[in-house]
Amino acid sequence: MKVLVIASEQISADRLRAALGAGADDAEIMVVAPAFHGSGLRFWLSDADEAIRRAEQVQSETTQVLDDAGMDARGDTGEGDPVKAVEDVLVTFPAERILIFGRPSSEQRYDESIDAEALQQRFGLPVQQAD
């Protein structure tokens, strides 16, 4: 099974296994960390440097943790718009399922909201908001 994981924060192998259930260790995982701007001002000023650094860190740490746990994981940073990030990845990674790992809404920064229903309608793939 090919799974696209959208992560706005580092996730653990246990958390991913809990979301995937049986067969998690046999899944091929692509971790994408969107480059969320963090504030409206940074977005409007097109100041993406910090967002890109944060996305690279989240992606790198997550794939390392998953690799260390024996999972087949690779990753990339993505556009700040999650729909565009998914669209870009699906060109080279034909996912069968999308998992979204985000912060609780009370902790989300400016533009971190990801609409699972919109992704499912747009791409026709099962999309799950993970706990």
JSON list of C-alpha atoms in Angstrom, two decimals:
[
{"chain": "A", "resi": 1, "resn": "MET", "atom": "CA", "xyz": [0.00, 0.00, 0.00]},
{"chain": "A", "resi": 2, "resn": "LYS", "atom": "CA", "xyz": [1.28, 3.47, -0.90]},
{"chain": "A", "resi": 3, "resn": "VAL", "atom": "CA", "xyz": [0.41, 6.11, 1.68]},
{"chain": "A", "resi": 4, "resn": "LEU", "atom": "CA", "xyz": [0.88, 9.85, 1.39]},
{"chain": "A", "resi": 5, "resn": "VAL", "atom": "CA", "xyz": [1.33, 11.39, 4.82]},
{"chain": "A", "resi": 6, "resn": "ILE", "atom": "CA", "xyz": [0.81, 15.12, 5.18]},
{"chain": "A", "resi": 7, "resn": "ALA", "atom": "CA", "xyz": [2.53, 16.28, 8.37]},
{"chain": "A", "resi": 8, "resn": "SER", "atom": "CA", "xyz": [2.57, 19.75, 9.88]},
{"chain": "A", "resi": 9, "resn": "GLU", "atom": "CA", "xyz": [4.57, 18.43, 12.82]},
{"chain": "A", "resi": 10, "resn": "GLN", "atom": "CA", "xyz": [6.89, 15.49, 13.42]},
{"chain": "A", "resi": 11, "resn": "ILE", "atom": "CA", "xyz": [5.06, 12.20, 13.87]},
{"chain": "A", "resi": 12, "resn": "SER", "atom": "CA", "xyz": [6.19, 8.98, 15.48]},
{"chain": "A", "resi": 13, "resn": "ALA", "atom": "CA", "xyz": [6.14, 5.48, 14.03]},
{"chain": "A", "resi": 14, "resn": "ASP", "atom": "CA", "xyz": [3.67, 4.42, 16.75]},
{"chain": "A", "resi": 15, "resn": "ARG", "atom": "CA", "xyz": [1.29, 7.21, 15.78]},
{"chain": "A", "resi": 16, "resn": "LEU", "atom": "CA", "xyz": [1.52, 6.25, 12.11]},
{"chain": "A", "resi": 17, "resn": "ARG", "atom": "CA", "xyz": [1.01, 2.56, 12.88]},
{"chain": "A", "resi": 18, "resn": "ALA", "atom": "CA", "xyz": [-2.06, 3.41, 14.96]},
{"chain": "A", "resi": 19, "resn": "ALA", "atom": "CA", "xyz": [-3.54, 5.39, 12.06]},
{"chain": "A", "resi": 20, "resn": "LEU", "atom": "CA", "xyz": [-2.73, 2.78, 9.41]},
{"chain": "A", "resi": 21, "resn": "GLY", "atom": "CA", "xyz": [-3.60, -0.33, 11.37]},
{"chain": "A", "resi": 22, "resn": "ALA", "atom": "CA", "xyz": [-2.67, -3.77, 10.02]},
{"chain": "A", "resi": 23, "resn": "GLY", "atom": "CA", "xyz": [-0.06, -3.72, 7.30]},
{"chain": "A", "resi": 24, "resn": "ALA", "atom": "CA", "xyz": [1.52, -0.46, 8.42]},
{"chain": "A", "resi": 25, "resn": "ASP", "atom": "CA", "xyz": [5.02, -1.93, 8.40]},
{"chain": "A", "resi": 26, "resn": "ASP", "atom": "CA", "xyz": [4.58, -3.10, 4.79]},
{"chain": "A", "resi": 27, "resn": "ALA", "atom": "CA", "xyz": [3.36, 0.29, 3.54]},
{"chain": "A", "resi": 28, "resn": "GLU", "atom": "CA", "xyz": [5.41, 2.55, 1.32]},
{"chain": "A", "resi": 29, "resn": "ILE", "atom": "CA", "xyz": [5.25, 5.99, 2.96]},
{"chain": "A", "resi": 30, "resn": "MET", "atom": "CA", "xyz": [5.76, 9.41, 1.39]},
{"chain": "A", "resi": 31, "resn": "VAL", "atom": "CA", "xyz": [5.89, 12.17, 3.99]},
{"chain": "A", "resi": 32, "resn": "VAL", "atom": "CA", "xyz": [5.10, 15.66, 2.76]},
{"chain": "A", "resi": 33, "resn": "ALA", "atom": "CA", "xyz": [5.45, 18.65, 5.05]},
{"chain": "A", "resi": 34, "resn": "PRO", "atom": "CA", "xyz": [3.74, 21.72, 3.58]},
{"chain": "A", "resi": 35, "resn": "ALA", "atom": "CA", "xyz": [5.61, 24.99, 4.01]},
{"chain": "A", "resi": 36, "resn": "PHE", "atom": "CA", "xyz": [3.01, 26.78, 6.11]},
{"chain": "A", "resi": 37, "resn": "HIS", "atom": "CA", "xyz": [3.85, 30.47, 6.54]},
{"chain": "A", "resi": 38, "resn": "GLY", "atom": "CA", "xyz": [2.84, 30.73, 10.18]},
{"chain": "A", "resi": 39, "resn": "SER", "atom": "CA", "xyz": [1.46, 34.26, 10.00]},
{"chain": "A", "resi": 40, "resn": "GLY", "atom": "CA", "xyz": [-0.60, 36.37, 7.65]},
{"chain": "A", "resi": 41, "resn": "LEU", "atom": "CA", "xyz": [2.14, 38.97, 7.47]},
{"chain": "A", "resi": 42, "resn": "ARG", "atom": "CA", "xyz": [4.76, 36.46, 6.31]},
{"chain": "A", "resi": 43, "resn": "PHE", "atom": "CA", "xyz": [2.30, 35.12, 3.73]},
{"chain": "A", "resi": 44, "resn": "TRP", "atom": "CA", "xyz": [1.49, 38.55, 2.31]},
{"chain": "A", "resi": 45, "resn": "LEU", "atom": "CA", "xyz": [5.17, 39.54, 2.26]},
{"chain": "A", "resi": 46, "resn": "SER", "atom": "CA", "xyz": [6.01, 36.27, 0.47]},
{"chain": "A", "resi": 47, "resn": "ASP", "atom": "CA", "xyz": [8.53, 35.48, 3.21]},
{"chain": "A", "resi": 48, "resn": "ALA", "atom": "CA", "xyz": [8.72, 31.71, 2.82]},
{"chain": "A", "resi": 49, "resn": "ASP", "atom": "CA", "xyz": [12.24, 31.06, 4.15]},
{"chain": "A", "resi": 50, "resn": "GLU", "atom": "CA", "xyz": [11.19, 30.18, 7.69]},
{"chain": "A", "resi": 51, "resn": "ALA", "atom": "CA", "xyz": [8.24, 28.11, 6.44]},
{"chain": "A", "resi": 52, "resn": "ILE", "atom": "CA", "xyz": [10.50, 26.11, 4.14]},
{"chain": "A", "resi": 53, "resn": "ARG", "atom": "CA", "xyz": [13.08, 25.52, 6.90]},
{"chain": "A", "resi": 54, "resn": "ARG", "atom": "CA", "xyz": [10.34, 24.31, 9.26]},
{"chain": "A", "resi": 55, "resn": "ALA", "atom": "CA", "xyz": [8.85, 22.02, 6.58]},
{"chain": "A", "resi": 56, "resn": "GLU", "atom": "CA", "xyz": [12.27, 20.55, 5.80]},
{"chain": "A", "resi": 57, "resn": "GLN", "atom": "CA", "xyz": [12.86, 19.90, 9.49]},
{"chain": "A", "resi": 58, "resn": "VAL", "atom": "CA", "xyz": [9.46, 18.22, 10.00]},
{"chain": "A", "resi": 59, "resn": "GLN", "atom": "CA", "xyz": [9.91, 16.06, 6.90]},
{"chain": "A", "resi": 60, "resn": "SER", "atom": "CA", "xyz": [13.50, 15.11, 7.69]},
{"chain": "A", "resi": 61, "resn": "GLU", "atom": "CA", "xyz": [12.85, 14.24, 11.34]},
{"chain": "A", "resi": 62, "resn": "THR", "atom": "CA", "xyz": [9.71, 12.28, 10.52]},
{"chain": "A", "resi": 63, "resn": "THR", "atom": "CA", "xyz": [11.29, 10.19, 7.77]},
{"chain": "A", "resi": 64, "resn": "GLN", "atom": "CA", "xyz": [14.30, 9.50, 10.00]},
{"chain": "A", "resi": 65, "resn": "VAL", "atom": "CA", "xyz": [12.08, 8.33, 12.86]},
{"chain": "A", "resi": 66, "resn": "LEU", "atom": "CA", "xyz": [10.06, 6.10, 10.51]},
{"chain": "A", "resi": 67, "resn": "ASP", "atom": "CA", "xyz": [13.20, 4.69, 8.88]},
{"chain": "A", "resi": 68, "resn": "ASP", "atom": "CA", "xyz": [14.69, 3.97, 12.32]},
{"chain": "A", "resi": 69, "resn": "ALA", "atom": "CA", "xyz": [11.49, 2.06, 13.15]},
{"chain": "A", "resi": 70, "resn": "GLY", "atom": "CA", "xyz": [11.92, -0.11, 10.06]},
{"chain": "A", "resi": 71, "resn": "MET", "atom": "CA", "xyz": [9.29, 1.58, 7.91]},
{"chain": "A", "resi": 72, "resn": "ASP", "atom": "CA", "xyz": [9.81, 2.32, 4.21]},
{"chain": "A", "resi": 73, "resn": "ALA", "atom": "CA", "xyz": [9.64, 6.12, 4.25]},
{"chain": "A", "resi": 74, "resn": "ARG", "atom": "CA", "xyz": [10.85, 8.97, 2.13]},
{"chain": "A", "resi": 75, "resn": "GLY", "atom": "CA", "xyz": [9.83, 12.58, 2.15]},
{"chain": "A", "resi": 76, "resn": "ASP", "atom": "CA", "xyz": [9.70, 16.01, 0.61]},
{"chain": "A", "resi": 77, "resn": "THR", "atom": "CA", "xyz": [8.62, 19.50, 1.47]},
{"chain": "A", "resi": 78, "resn": "GLY", "atom": "CA", "xyz": [5.55, 20.86, -0.22]},
{"chain": "A", "resi": 79, "resn": "GLU", "atom": "CA", "xyz": [3.79, 24.03, -1.17]},
{"chain": "A", "resi": 80, "resn": "GLY", "atom": "CA", "xyz": [2.07, 25.97, 1.61]},
{"chain": "A", "resi": 81, "resn": "ASP", "atom": "CA", "xyz": [-1.24, 25.10, -0.02]},
{"chain": "A", "resi": 82, "resn": "PRO", "atom": "CA", "xyz": [-1.87, 21.46, 0.97]},
{"chain": "A", "resi": 83, "resn": "VAL", "atom": "CA", "xyz": [-3.95, 20.78, -2.17]},
{"chain": "A", "resi": 84, "resn": "LYS", "atom": "CA", "xyz": [-1.08, 21.95, -4.38]},
{"chain": "A", "resi": 85, "resn": "ALA", "atom": "CA", "xyz": [1.42, 19.97, -2.27]},
{"chain": "A", "resi": 86, "resn": "VAL", "atom": "CA", "xyz": [-0.61, 16.78, -2.74]},
{"chain": "A", "resi": 87, "resn": "GLU", "atom": "CA", "xyz": [-1.07, 17.45, -6.44]},
{"chain": "A", "resi": 88, "resn": "ASP", "atom": "CA", "xyz": [2.70, 17.86, -6.89]},
{"chain": "A", "resi": 89, "resn": "VAL", "atom": "CA", "xyz": [3.52, 14.62, -5.05]},
{"chain": "A", "resi": 90, "resn": "LEU", "atom": "CA", "xyz": [0.92, 12.49, -6.80]},
{"chain": "A", "resi": 91, "resn": "VAL", "atom": "CA", "xyz": [2.73, 13.09, -10.11]},
{"chain": "A", "resi": 92, "resn": "THR", "atom": "CA", "xyz": [5.58, 10.83, -8.96]},
{"chain": "A", "resi": 93, "resn": "PHE", "atom": "CA", "xyz": [4.07, 8.91, -6.03]},
{"chain": "A", "resi": 94, "resn": "PRO", "atom": "CA", "xyz": [0.78, 7.14, -6.92]},
{"chain": "A", "resi": 95, "resn": "ALA", "atom": "CA", "xyz": [-0.68, 7.07, -3.40]},
{"chain": "A", "resi": 96, "resn": "GLU", "atom": "CA", "xyz": [-3.61, 4.84, -2.57]},
{"chain": "A", "resi": 97, "resn": "ARG", "atom": "CA", "xyz": [-4.46, 6.68, 0.62]},
{"chain": "A", "resi": 98, "resn": "ILE", "atom": "CA", "xyz": [-3.79, 10.05, 2.27]},
{"chain": "A", "resi": 99, "resn": "LEU", "atom": "CA", "xyz": [-3.25, 10.54, 6.00]},
{"chain": "A", "resi": 100, "resn": "ILE", "atom": "CA", "xyz": [-3.25, 14.01, 7.54]},
{"chain": "A", "resi": 101, "resn": "PHE", "atom": "CA", "xyz": [-1.34, 14.63, 10.76]},
{"chain": "A", "resi": 102, "resn": "GLY", "atom": "CA", "xyz": [-1.90, 18.14, 12.01]},
{"chain": "A", "resi": 103, "resn": "ARG", "atom": "CA", "xyz": [-1.90, 20.04, 15.22]},
{"chain": "A", "resi": 104, "resn": "PRO", "atom": "CA", "xyz": [-5.12, 20.40, 17.21]},
{"chain": "A", "resi": 105, "resn": "SER", "atom": "CA", "xyz": [-7.09, 23.36, 15.84]},
{"chain": "A", "resi": 106, "resn": "SER", "atom": "CA", "xyz": [-6.38, 25.34, 19.04]},
{"chain": "A", "resi": 107, "resn": "GLU", "atom": "CA", "xyz": [-2.62, 25.09, 18.31]},
{"chain": "A", "resi": 108, "resn": "GLN", "atom": "CA", "xyz": [-2.66, 25.67, 14.55]},
{"chain": "A", "resi": 109, "resn": "ARG", "atom": "CA", "xyz": [-0.81, 28.62, 13.15]},
{"chain": "A", "resi": 110, "resn": "TYR", "atom": "CA", "xyz": [-2.14, 31.00, 10.51]},
{"chain": "A", "resi": 111, "resn": "ASP", "atom": "CA", "xyz": [-2.54, 28.68, 7.51]},
{"chain": "A", "resi": 112, "resn": "GLU", "atom": "CA", "xyz": [-2.21, 25.13, 8.83]},
{"chain": "A", "resi": 113, "resn": "SER", "atom": "CA", "xyz": [-5.79, 24.04, 8.28]},
{"chain": "A", "resi": 114, "resn": "ILE", "atom": "CA", "xyz": [-6.11, 21.06, 5.93]},
{"chain": "A", "resi": 115, "resn": "ASP", "atom": "CA", "xyz": [-9.56, 20.15, 4.62]},
{"chain": "A", "resi": 116, "resn": "ALA", "atom": "CA", "xyz": [-9.68, 16.35, 4.36]},
{"chain": "A", "resi": 117, "resn": "GLU", "atom": "CA", "xyz": [-13.01, 16.37, 2.53]},
{"chain": "A", "resi": 118, "resn": "ALA", "atom": "CA", "xyz": [-11.72, 18.79, -0.10]},
{"chain": "A", "resi": 119, "resn": "LEU", "atom": "CA", "xyz": [-8.66, 16.59, -0.69]},
{"chain": "A", "resi": 120, "resn": "GLN", "atom": "CA", "xyz": [-10.83, 13.50, -1.04]},
{"chain": "A", "resi": 121, "resn": "GLN", "atom": "CA", "xyz": [-13.14, 15.19, -3.54]},
{"chain": "A", "resi": 122, "resn": "ARG", "atom": "CA", "xyz": [-10.25, 16.66, -5.53]},
{"chain": "A", "resi": 123, "resn": "PHE", "atom": "CA", "xyz": [-8.13, 13.50, -5.80]},
{"chain": "A", "resi": 124, "resn": "GLY", "atom": "CA", "xyz": [-10.62, 10.67, -5.38]},
{"chain": "A", "resi": 125, "resn": "LEU", "atom": "CA", "xyz": [-8.51, 8.95, -2.74]},
{"chain": "A", "resi": 126, "resn": "PRO", "atom": "CA", "xyz": [-9.48, 7.94, 0.79]},
{"chain": "A", "resi": 127, "resn": "VAL", "atom": "CA", "xyz": [-8.36, 10.71, 3.14]},
{"chain": "A", "resi": 128, "resn": "GLN", "atom": "CA", "xyz": [-8.14, 10.30, 6.88]},
{"chain": "A", "resi": 129, "resn": "GLN", "atom": "CA", "xyz": [-7.49, 12.92, 9.54]},
{"chain": "A", "resi": 130, "resn": "ALA", "atom": "CA", "xyz": [-5.24, 11.05, 12.00]},
{"chain": "A", "resi": 131, "resn": "ASP", "atom": "CA", "xyz": [-5.36, 11.52, 15.75]}
]
